[in-house]
Amino acid sequence: MSHRKLIVGNWKMNPASFEEAKRIAKQTRASLAGLEHVAVVVCPPLPFISAALSKASVPGFHVGAQIVSVEESGPHTGQVSARMLASMGVSHVVAGHSEARRAGDTDEIVSKKIARIVDAGLTPIVCVGEESRDEGGAHLEALADQIRKTFAGISEAAARKAIIAYEPVWAIGAKAAMQPEVVYEMSLFVRKVFSDLYGQEAGMKALVLYGGSVDARNAADIMRVGKVDGLFVGRQSVIATGFKELLKAVDAVS
Ligand code: PGA
């Protein structure tokens, strides 16, 4: 997948039915036809994961999960383990999304989840991002602190498996994305913090995505000017036509 730019489609708590999930996944697979420079990870709600998994392997199409337990197995009613997800054919798992953090996932919980995901042989997509911006730059320290705490206890070998989705929280579900020039600055900052934790090479090699109000109109600029390795897309990922245009736009970025 490495030569392809990575587009994560975070379906959140959508769509309403299994049939609709099947249709969106099918359309997303079809949208990839002829595109050689993008890969997609669709992350449906748990009950719809099987609707997104296809028997035939489609180059560049992967299925991820939005949730995972910090526990490994046993008496944890309502929980789903990383190994269960792996056994279904899921390849990626999102951890640390701001909506999950708001619902109770602390840095410590996110860190435990990352460890479980990697142990199960899956790729964690770790979301980080500041709540708001501050003229004095306090948001930079807040972001650095969140990254350090989120990766606390994670070995270098495990951290190198992670994909980092930088998502300024104020740009998620908003009207507009962050300006591409600022995305560039922030992605460099994220790499710098990661380098301080795991060494320069790990920082350089880490895949860093941008997320927050990405659509077909702004995707190419964010990729080109923001110089990120991919995008983390919410709302637009369940709108088949919009997502298709977005993938085409990113595929065309050289
Ligand atoms: P959005 O969501 O693309 O709808 O802003 C992004 C996200 O899921 O973080």
PDB file of C-alpha atoms and ligand atoms in Angstrom:
ATOM      1  CA  MET A   1       0.000   0.000   0.000  1.00  0.00           C
ATOM      2  CA  SER A   2       3.000   2.254   0.562  1.00  0.00           C
ATOM      3  CA  HIS A   3       3.067   3.988  -2.833  1.00  0.00           C
ATOM      4  CA  ARG A   4      -0.638   4.800  -2.522  1.00  0.00           C
ATOM      5  CA  LYS A   5      -1.983   7.776  -0.619  1.00  0.00           C
ATOM      6  CA  LEU A   6      -4.223   6.583   2.156  1.00  0.00           C
ATOM      7  CA  ILE A   7      -7.788   7.756   2.478  1.00  0.00           C
ATOM      8  CA  VAL A   8      -9.591   6.612   5.618  1.00  0.00           C
ATOM      9  CA  GLY A   9     -13.376   6.709   5.440  1.00  0.00           C
ATOM     10  CA  ASN A  10     -14.744   7.008   8.961  1.00  0.00           C
ATOM     11  CA  TRP A  11     -18.445   6.246   8.624  1.00  0.00           C
ATOM     12  CA  LYS A  12     -19.119   7.152  12.271  1.00  0.00           C
ATOM     13  CA  MET A  13     -22.635   5.971  13.279  1.00  0.00           C
ATOM     14  CA  ASN A  14     -23.849   5.753   9.666  1.00  0.00           C
ATOM     15  CA  PRO A  15     -25.650   4.521   7.593  1.00  0.00           C
ATOM     16  CA  ALA A  16     -28.959   3.373   9.081  1.00  0.00           C
ATOM     17  CA  SER A  17     -29.133  -0.142   7.634  1.00  0.00           C
ATOM     18  CA  PHE A  18     -27.036  -3.141   6.647  1.00  0.00           C
ATOM     19  CA  GLU A  19     -28.313  -2.939   3.067  1.00  0.00           C
ATOM     20  CA  GLU A  20     -27.233   0.651   2.769  1.00  0.00           C
ATOM     21  CA  ALA A  21     -23.821  -0.201   4.214  1.00  0.00           C
ATOM     22  CA  LYS A  22     -23.408  -2.908   1.573  1.00  0.00           C
ATOM     23  CA  ARG A  23     -24.295  -0.440  -1.137  1.00  0.00           C
ATOM     24  CA  ILE A  24     -21.871   2.243   0.076  1.00  0.00           C
ATOM     25  CA  ALA A  25     -19.030  -0.273   0.393  1.00  0.00           C
ATOM     26  CA  LYS A  26     -19.742  -1.620  -3.080  1.00  0.00           C
ATOM     27  CA  GLN A  27     -19.769   1.860  -4.568  1.00  0.00           C
ATOM     28  CA  THR A  28     -16.536   2.703  -2.770  1.00  0.00           C
ATOM     29  CA  ARG A  29     -14.852  -0.393  -4.202  1.00  0.00           C
ATOM     30  CA  ALA A  30     -16.134   0.522  -7.652  1.00  0.00           C
ATOM     31  CA  SER A  31     -14.798   4.078  -7.232  1.00  0.00           C
ATOM     32  CA  LEU A  32     -11.291   2.668  -6.900  1.00  0.00           C
ATOM     33  CA  ALA A  33     -11.365   1.129 -10.366  1.00  0.00           C
ATOM     34  CA  GLY A  34      -8.598   2.625 -12.466  1.00  0.00           C
ATOM     35  CA  LEU A  35      -7.078   4.571  -9.561  1.00  0.00           C
ATOM     36  CA  GLU A  36      -3.518   3.482  -8.818  1.00  0.00           C
ATOM     37  CA  HIS A  37      -2.341   6.109  -6.401  1.00  0.00           C
ATOM     38  CA  VAL A  38      -4.917   5.876  -3.626  1.00  0.00           C
ATOM     39  CA  ALA A  39      -5.838   3.218  -1.096  1.00  0.00           C
ATOM     40  CA  VAL A  40      -8.978   3.326   1.009  1.00  0.00           C
ATOM     41  CA  VAL A  41      -9.722   2.051   4.488  1.00  0.00           C
ATOM     42  CA  VAL A  42     -13.457   2.174   5.126  1.00  0.00           C
ATOM     43  CA  CYS A  43     -14.347   2.037   8.813  1.00  0.00           C
ATOM     44  CA  PRO A  44     -18.011   1.113   9.233  1.00  0.00           C
ATOM     45  CA  PRO A  45     -19.821   0.682  12.531  1.00  0.00           C
ATOM     46  CA  LEU A  46     -19.149  -2.785  13.945  1.00  0.00           C
ATOM     47  CA  PRO A  47     -22.379  -4.526  12.800  1.00  0.00           C
ATOM     48  CA  PHE A  48     -21.677  -3.425   9.221  1.00  0.00           C
ATOM     49  CA  ILE A  49     -18.108  -4.622   8.948  1.00  0.00           C
ATOM     50  CA  SER A  50     -19.168  -7.831   7.243  1.00  0.00           C
ATOM     51  CA  ALA A  51     -21.184  -5.752   4.784  1.00  0.00           C
ATOM     52  CA  ALA A  52     -18.002  -3.961   3.763  1.00  0.00           C
ATOM     53  CA  LEU A  53     -15.752  -7.013   3.515  1.00  0.00           C
ATOM     54  CA  SER A  54     -15.767  -8.462   0.033  1.00  0.00           C
ATOM     55  CA  LYS A  55     -14.779 -11.958  -1.007  1.00  0.00           C
ATOM     56  CA  ALA A  56     -12.827 -10.740  -3.984  1.00  0.00           C
ATOM     57  CA  SER A  57      -9.789  -8.725  -3.042  1.00  0.00           C
ATOM     58  CA  VAL A  58      -9.890  -5.267  -4.560  1.00  0.00           C
ATOM     59  CA  PRO A  59      -6.462  -3.587  -4.835  1.00  0.00           C
ATOM     60  CA  GLY A  60      -6.288  -0.623  -2.492  1.00  0.00           C
ATOM     61  CA  PHE A  61      -9.494  -1.462  -0.591  1.00  0.00           C
ATOM     62  CA  HIS A  62      -9.301  -2.244   3.118  1.00  0.00           C
ATOM     63  CA  VAL A  63     -11.753  -2.471   5.978  1.00  0.00           C
ATOM     64  CA  GLY A  64     -11.106  -0.989   9.399  1.00  0.00           C
ATOM     65  CA  ALA A  65     -12.983  -0.798  12.695  1.00  0.00           C
ATOM     66  CA  GLN A  66     -13.925   2.223  14.783  1.00  0.00           C
ATOM     67  CA  ILE A  67     -13.858   0.485  18.141  1.00  0.00           C
ATOM     68  CA  VAL A  68     -11.836  -2.043  20.102  1.00  0.00           C
ATOM     69  CA  SER A  69     -11.609  -3.129  23.705  1.00  0.00           C
ATOM     70  CA  VAL A  70      -8.639  -2.514  25.972  1.00  0.00           C
ATOM     71  CA  GLU A  71      -9.215  -6.057  27.221  1.00  0.00           C
ATOM     72  CA  GLU A  72      -7.848  -9.150  25.533  1.00  0.00           C
ATOM     73  CA  SER A  73     -10.702 -11.613  26.145  1.00  0.00           C
ATOM     74  CA  GLY A  74     -12.975 -12.932  28.869  1.00  0.00           C
ATOM     75  CA  PRO A  75     -15.800 -11.563  31.011  1.00  0.00           C
ATOM     76  CA  HIS A  76     -16.258  -8.144  29.398  1.00  0.00           C
ATOM     77  CA  THR A  77     -19.836  -7.981  28.226  1.00  0.00           C
ATOM     78  CA  GLY A  78     -20.322  -5.739  25.252  1.00  0.00           C
ATOM     79  CA  GLN A  79     -16.644  -5.551  24.357  1.00  0.00           C
ATOM     80  CA  VAL A  80     -14.931  -6.547  21.114  1.00  0.00           C
ATOM     81  CA  SER A  81     -11.298  -7.617  21.059  1.00  0.00           C
ATOM     82  CA  ALA A  82      -8.637  -6.727  18.523  1.00  0.00           C
ATOM     83  CA  ARG A  83      -8.159 -10.424  17.789  1.00  0.00           C
ATOM     84  CA  MET A  84     -11.841 -10.819  16.951  1.00  0.00           C
ATOM     85  CA  LEU A  85     -11.533  -7.959  14.484  1.00  0.00           C
ATOM     86  CA  ALA A  86      -8.407  -9.505  12.981  1.00  0.00           C
ATOM     87  CA  SER A  87     -10.170 -12.838  12.568  1.00  0.00           C
ATOM     88  CA  MET A  88     -12.946 -11.137  10.597  1.00  0.00           C
ATOM     89  CA  GLY A  89     -10.550  -9.684   8.051  1.00  0.00           C
ATOM     90  CA  VAL A  90     -10.259  -6.173   9.417  1.00  0.00           C
ATOM     91  CA  SER A  91      -6.812  -4.641   8.826  1.00  0.00           C
ATOM     92  CA  HIS A  92      -6.933  -1.262  10.605  1.00  0.00           C
ATOM     93  CA  VAL A  93      -8.512   0.104  13.792  1.00  0.00           C
ATOM     94  CA  VAL A  94      -9.129   3.758  14.674  1.00  0.00           C
ATOM     95  CA  ALA A  95      -8.063   4.775  18.180  1.00  0.00           C
ATOM     96  CA  GLY A  96      -8.265   8.117  19.929  1.00  0.00           C
ATOM     97  CA  HIS A  97     -10.869   9.791  17.738  1.00  0.00           C
ATOM     98  CA  SER A  98     -11.978  13.002  19.431  1.00  0.00           C
ATOM     99  CA  GLU A  99     -15.583  11.764  19.529  1.00  0.00           C
ATOM    100  CA  ALA A 100     -14.438   8.635  21.404  1.00  0.00           C
ATOM    101  CA  ARG A 101     -12.180  10.716  23.637  1.00  0.00           C
ATOM    102  CA  ARG A 102     -15.166  12.901  24.462  1.00  0.00           C
ATOM    103  CA  ALA A 103     -17.145   9.764  25.320  1.00  0.00           C
ATOM    104  CA  GLY A 104     -14.518   8.715  27.845  1.00  0.00           C
ATOM    105  CA  ASP A 105     -11.395   7.404  26.098  1.00  0.00           C
ATOM    106  CA  THR A 106      -8.516   8.923  28.046  1.00  0.00           C
ATOM    107  CA  ASP A 107      -4.950   9.052  26.705  1.00  0.00           C
ATOM    108  CA  GLU A 108      -4.228   6.015  28.856  1.00  0.00           C
ATOM    109  CA  ILE A 109      -7.124   4.043  27.370  1.00  0.00           C
ATOM    110  CA  VAL A 110      -6.105   5.029  23.847  1.00  0.00           C
ATOM    111  CA  SER A 111      -2.558   3.891  24.566  1.00  0.00           C
ATOM    112  CA  LYS A 112      -3.812   0.498  25.786  1.00  0.00           C
ATOM    113  CA  LYS A 113      -5.926   0.152  22.674  1.00  0.00           C
ATOM    114  CA  ILE A 114      -2.943   0.891  20.432  1.00  0.00           C
ATOM    115  CA  ALA A 115      -1.035  -1.903  22.152  1.00  0.00           C
ATOM    116  CA  ARG A 116      -3.926  -4.384  21.676  1.00  0.00           C
ATOM    117  CA  ILE A 117      -4.332  -3.418  18.031  1.00  0.00           C
ATOM    118  CA  VAL A 118      -0.643  -3.936  17.271  1.00  0.00           C
ATOM    119  CA  ASP A 119      -0.528  -7.202  19.266  1.00  0.00           C
ATOM    120  CA  ALA A 120      -3.337  -8.535  17.101  1.00  0.00           C
ATOM    121  CA  GLY A 121      -1.307  -7.762  13.985  1.00  0.00           C
ATOM    122  CA  LEU A 122      -3.503  -4.841  12.942  1.00  0.00           C
ATOM    123  CA  THR A 123      -2.596  -1.259  12.057  1.00  0.00           C
ATOM    124  CA  PRO A 124      -3.712   1.435  14.500  1.00  0.00           C
ATOM    125  CA  ILE A 125      -4.904   4.724  13.038  1.00  0.00           C
ATOM    126  CA  VAL A 126      -4.259   7.047  15.953  1.00  0.00           C
ATOM    127  CA  CYS A 127      -6.159  10.332  15.995  1.00  0.00           C
ATOM    128  CA  VAL A 128      -4.620  13.341  17.689  1.00  0.00           C
ATOM    129  CA  GLY A 129      -5.415  17.033  17.521  1.00  0.00           C
ATOM    130  CA  GLU A 130      -5.859  20.216  19.489  1.00  0.00           C
ATOM    131  CA  GLU A 131      -9.279  21.312  20.738  1.00  0.00           C
ATOM    132  CA  SER A 132      -8.765  24.927  19.704  1.00  0.00           C
ATOM    133  CA  ARG A 133      -6.103  27.301  18.464  1.00  0.00           C
ATOM    134  CA  ASP A 134      -4.411  29.914  20.507  1.00  0.00           C
ATOM    135  CA  GLU A 135      -2.612  33.054  19.281  1.00  0.00           C
ATOM    136  CA  GLY A 136       0.170  32.431  21.760  1.00  0.00           C
ATOM    137  CA  GLY A 137       0.758  28.900  20.475  1.00  0.00           C
ATOM    138  CA  ALA A 138      -0.505  27.082  23.588  1.00  0.00           C
ATOM    139  CA  HIS A 139      -2.271  24.607  21.290  1.00  0.00           C
ATOM    140  CA  LEU A 140       1.123  23.314  20.177  1.00  0.00           C
ATOM    141  CA  GLU A 141       2.058  22.278  23.686  1.00  0.00           C
ATOM    142  CA  ALA A 142      -1.414  20.786  24.207  1.00  0.00           C
ATOM    143  CA  LEU A 143      -1.004  18.701  21.040  1.00  0.00           C
ATOM    144  CA  ALA A 144       2.521  17.614  21.933  1.00  0.00           C
ATOM    145  CA  ASP A 145       1.325  16.622  25.390  1.00  0.00           C
ATOM    146  CA  GLN A 146      -1.554  14.605  23.937  1.00  0.00           C
ATOM    147  CA  ILE A 147       0.775  12.768  21.540  1.00  0.00           C
ATOM    148  CA  ARG A 148       3.262  11.996  24.329  1.00  0.00           C
ATOM    149  CA  LYS A 149       0.535  10.681  26.637  1.00  0.00           C
ATOM    150  CA  THR A 150      -1.239   8.744  23.888  1.00  0.00           C
ATOM    151  CA  PHE A 151       1.984   6.922  23.009  1.00  0.00           C
ATOM    152  CA  ALA A 152       3.141   6.524  26.623  1.00  0.00           C
ATOM    153  CA  GLY A 153       4.110   2.903  27.147  1.00  0.00           C
ATOM    154  CA  ILE A 154       4.119   2.129  23.427  1.00  0.00           C
ATOM    155  CA  SER A 155       7.396   0.620  22.240  1.00  0.00           C
ATOM    156  CA  GLU A 156       9.196   2.018  19.227  1.00  0.00           C
ATOM    157  CA  ALA A 157       8.451  -1.145  17.259  1.00  0.00           C
ATOM    158  CA  ALA A 158       4.712  -0.766  17.962  1.00  0.00           C
ATOM    159  CA  ALA A 159       4.715   2.993  17.353  1.00  0.00           C
ATOM    160  CA  ARG A 160       6.290   2.490  13.938  1.00  0.00           C
ATOM    161  CA  LYS A 161       3.214   0.482  12.936  1.00  0.00           C
ATOM    162  CA  ALA A 162       0.875   3.366  13.740  1.00  0.00           C
ATOM    163  CA  ILE A 163      -0.635   5.748  11.239  1.00  0.00           C
ATOM    164  CA  ILE A 164      -1.179   9.182  12.781  1.00  0.00           C
ATOM    165  CA  ALA A 165      -4.337  11.059  11.839  1.00  0.00           C
ATOM    166  CA  TYR A 166      -3.832  14.695  12.753  1.00  0.00           C
ATOM    167  CA  GLU A 167      -7.284  16.174  13.250  1.00  0.00           C
ATOM    168  CA  PRO A 168      -7.731  19.625  14.746  1.00  0.00           C
ATOM    169  CA  VAL A 169     -10.895  18.986  16.738  1.00  0.00           C
ATOM    170  CA  TRP A 170     -12.420  22.350  15.777  1.00  0.00           C
ATOM    171  CA  ALA A 171     -12.263  21.348  12.086  1.00  0.00           C
ATOM    172  CA  ILE A 172     -14.138  18.049  12.519  1.00  0.00           C
ATOM    173  CA  GLY A 173     -17.734  18.204  11.319  1.00  0.00           C
ATOM    174  CA  ALA A 174     -17.178  21.893  10.616  1.00  0.00           C
ATOM    175  CA  LYS A 175     -17.843  24.106   7.609  1.00  0.00           C
ATOM    176  CA  ALA A 176     -14.250  24.372   6.462  1.00  0.00           C
ATOM    177  CA  ALA A 177     -11.017  22.445   6.782  1.00  0.00           C
ATOM    178  CA  MET A 178      -7.761  23.842   8.112  1.00  0.00           C
ATOM    179  CA  GLN A 179      -5.839  25.886   5.542  1.00  0.00           C
ATOM    180  CA  PRO A 180      -3.457  23.613   3.608  1.00  0.00           C
ATOM    181  CA  GLU A 181      -0.411  25.760   4.528  1.00  0.00           C
ATOM    182  CA  VAL A 182      -1.245  25.315   8.195  1.00  0.00           C
ATOM    183  CA  VAL A 183      -1.800  21.582   7.662  1.00  0.00           C
ATOM    184  CA  TYR A 184       1.786  21.481   6.395  1.00  0.00           C
ATOM    185  CA  GLU A 185       3.135  23.275   9.486  1.00  0.00           C
ATOM    186  CA  MET A 186       1.127  21.099  11.832  1.00  0.00           C
ATOM    187  CA  SER A 187       2.075  17.835  10.139  1.00  0.00           C
ATOM    188  CA  LEU A 188       5.747  18.816  10.522  1.00  0.00           C
ATOM    189  CA  PHE A 189       5.104  19.548  14.175  1.00  0.00           C
ATOM    190  CA  VAL A 190       3.468  16.133  14.665  1.00  0.00           C
ATOM    191  CA  ARG A 191       6.487  14.459  13.021  1.00  0.00           C
ATOM    192  CA  LYS A 192       8.820  16.457  15.270  1.00  0.00           C
ATOM    193  CA  VAL A 193       7.032  15.323  18.435  1.00  0.00           C
ATOM    194  CA  PHE A 194       7.057  11.746  17.150  1.00  0.00           C
ATOM    195  CA  SER A 195      10.798  12.059  16.367  1.00  0.00           C
ATOM    196  CA  ASP A 196      11.474  13.286  19.886  1.00  0.00           C
ATOM    197  CA  LEU A 197       9.765  10.157  21.187  1.00  0.00           C
ATOM    198  CA  TYR A 198      11.036   7.509  18.791  1.00  0.00           C
ATOM    199  CA  GLY A 199      13.964   8.974  16.849  1.00  0.00           C
ATOM    200  CA  GLN A 200      14.276  10.968  13.692  1.00  0.00           C
ATOM    201  CA  GLU A 201      13.834   8.086  11.312  1.00  0.00           C
ATOM    202  CA  ALA A 202      10.552   7.014  12.916  1.00  0.00           C
ATOM    203  CA  GLY A 203       9.336  10.617  12.682  1.00  0.00           C
ATOM    204  CA  MET A 204      10.250  10.910   9.029  1.00  0.00           C
ATOM    205  CA  LYS A 205       8.767   7.567   8.068  1.00  0.00           C
ATOM    206  CA  ALA A 206       5.514   7.863  10.010  1.00  0.00           C
ATOM    207  CA  LEU A 207       2.420   8.148   7.862  1.00  0.00           C
ATOM    208  CA  VAL A 208       0.626  11.352   8.837  1.00  0.00           C
ATOM    209  CA  LEU A 209      -2.914  11.994   7.618  1.00  0.00           C
ATOM    210  CA  TYR A 210      -5.021  15.127   7.918  1.00  0.00           C
ATOM    211  CA  GLY A 211      -8.670  14.972   8.998  1.00  0.00           C
ATOM    212  CA  GLY A 212     -11.442  17.535   9.497  1.00  0.00           C
ATOM    213  CA  SER A 213     -13.984  18.669   6.889  1.00  0.00           C
ATOM    214  CA  VAL A 214     -12.176  17.136   3.936  1.00  0.00           C
ATOM    215  CA  ASP A 215     -14.205  17.022   0.721  1.00  0.00           C
ATOM    216  CA  ALA A 216     -13.692  16.611  -3.022  1.00  0.00           C
ATOM    217  CA  ARG A 217     -12.962  20.326  -3.422  1.00  0.00           C
ATOM    218  CA  ASN A 218     -10.240  20.765  -0.823  1.00  0.00           C
ATOM    219  CA  ALA A 219      -8.669  17.260  -0.833  1.00  0.00           C
ATOM    220  CA  ALA A 220      -6.093  17.808  -3.581  1.00  0.00           C
ATOM    221  CA  ASP A 221      -4.797  21.083  -2.102  1.00  0.00           C
ATOM    222  CA  ILE A 222      -4.524  19.603   1.350  1.00  0.00           C
ATOM    223  CA  MET A 223      -2.489  16.728  -0.090  1.00  0.00           C
ATOM    224  CA  ARG A 224      -0.308  18.918  -2.314  1.00  0.00           C
ATOM    225  CA  VAL A 225       0.314  21.915  -0.071  1.00  0.00           C
ATOM    226  CA  GLY A 226      -0.158  20.149   3.264  1.00  0.00           C
ATOM    227  CA  LYS A 227       2.225  17.378   2.126  1.00  0.00           C
ATOM    228  CA  VAL A 228       0.429  14.739   4.148  1.00  0.00           C
ATOM    229  CA  ASP A 229       0.394  11.013   3.369  1.00  0.00           C
ATOM    230  CA  GLY A 230      -3.362  10.829   3.208  1.00  0.00           C
ATOM    231  CA  LEU A 231      -6.689  12.021   4.545  1.00  0.00           C
ATOM    232  CA  PHE A 232      -9.126  11.019   7.261  1.00  0.00           C
ATOM    233  CA  VAL A 233     -12.635  11.643   5.979  1.00  0.00           C
ATOM    234  CA  GLY A 234     -15.891  11.579   7.929  1.00  0.00           C
ATOM    235  CA  ARG A 235     -19.123  12.850   6.387  1.00  0.00           C
ATOM    236  CA  GLN A 236     -17.999  12.604   2.782  1.00  0.00           C
ATOM    237  CA  SER A 237     -17.062   8.934   3.095  1.00  0.00           C
ATOM    238  CA  VAL A 238     -20.699   7.796   3.179  1.00  0.00           C
ATOM    239  CA  ILE A 239     -21.732   9.968   0.255  1.00  0.00           C
ATOM    240  CA  ALA A 240     -20.799   7.770  -2.686  1.00  0.00           C
ATOM    241  CA  THR A 241     -20.586  10.454  -5.374  1.00  0.00           C
ATOM    242  CA  GLY A 242     -18.664  12.909  -3.199  1.00  0.00           C
ATOM    243  CA  PHE A 243     -16.241  10.232  -2.051  1.00  0.00           C
ATOM    244  CA  LYS A 244     -15.647   9.063  -5.607  1.00  0.00           C
ATOM    245  CA  GLU A 245     -14.743  12.608  -6.671  1.00  0.00           C
ATOM    246  CA  LEU A 246     -12.495  12.968  -3.653  1.00  0.00           C
ATOM    247  CA  LEU A 247     -10.613   9.769  -4.497  1.00  0.00           C
ATOM    248  CA  LYS A 248     -10.190  10.864  -8.094  1.00  0.00           C
ATOM    249  CA  ALA A 249      -8.879  14.263  -7.001  1.00  0.00           C
ATOM    250  CA  VAL A 250      -6.306  12.700  -4.684  1.00  0.00           C
ATOM    251  CA  ASP A 251      -5.308  10.095  -7.265  1.00  0.00           C
ATOM    252  CA  ALA A 252      -4.456  12.916  -9.667  1.00  0.00           C
ATOM    253  CA  VAL A 253      -2.065  14.621  -7.211  1.00  0.00           C
ATOM    254  CA  SER A 254       1.416  13.656  -8.325  1.00  0.00           C
TER     255      SER A 254
HETATM  256  P1  PGA B   1     -15.594  15.187   8.928  1.00  0.00           P
HETATM  257  O1  PGA B   1     -15.132  14.167  10.061  1.00  0.00           O
HETATM  258  O2  PGA B   1     -14.818  14.820   7.670  1.00  0.00           O
HETATM  259  O3  PGA B   1     -17.039  14.961   8.792  1.00  0.00           O
HETATM  260  O4  PGA B   1     -15.227  16.554   9.397  1.00  0.00           O
HETATM  261  C1  PGA B   1     -13.795  13.904  10.259  1.00  0.00           C
HETATM  262  C2  PGA B   1     -13.616  12.856  11.330  1.00  0.00           C
HETATM  263  O5  PGA B   1     -14.284  11.827  11.378  1.00  0.00           O
HETATM  264  O6  PGA B   1     -12.777  13.025  12.152  1.00  0.00           O
END
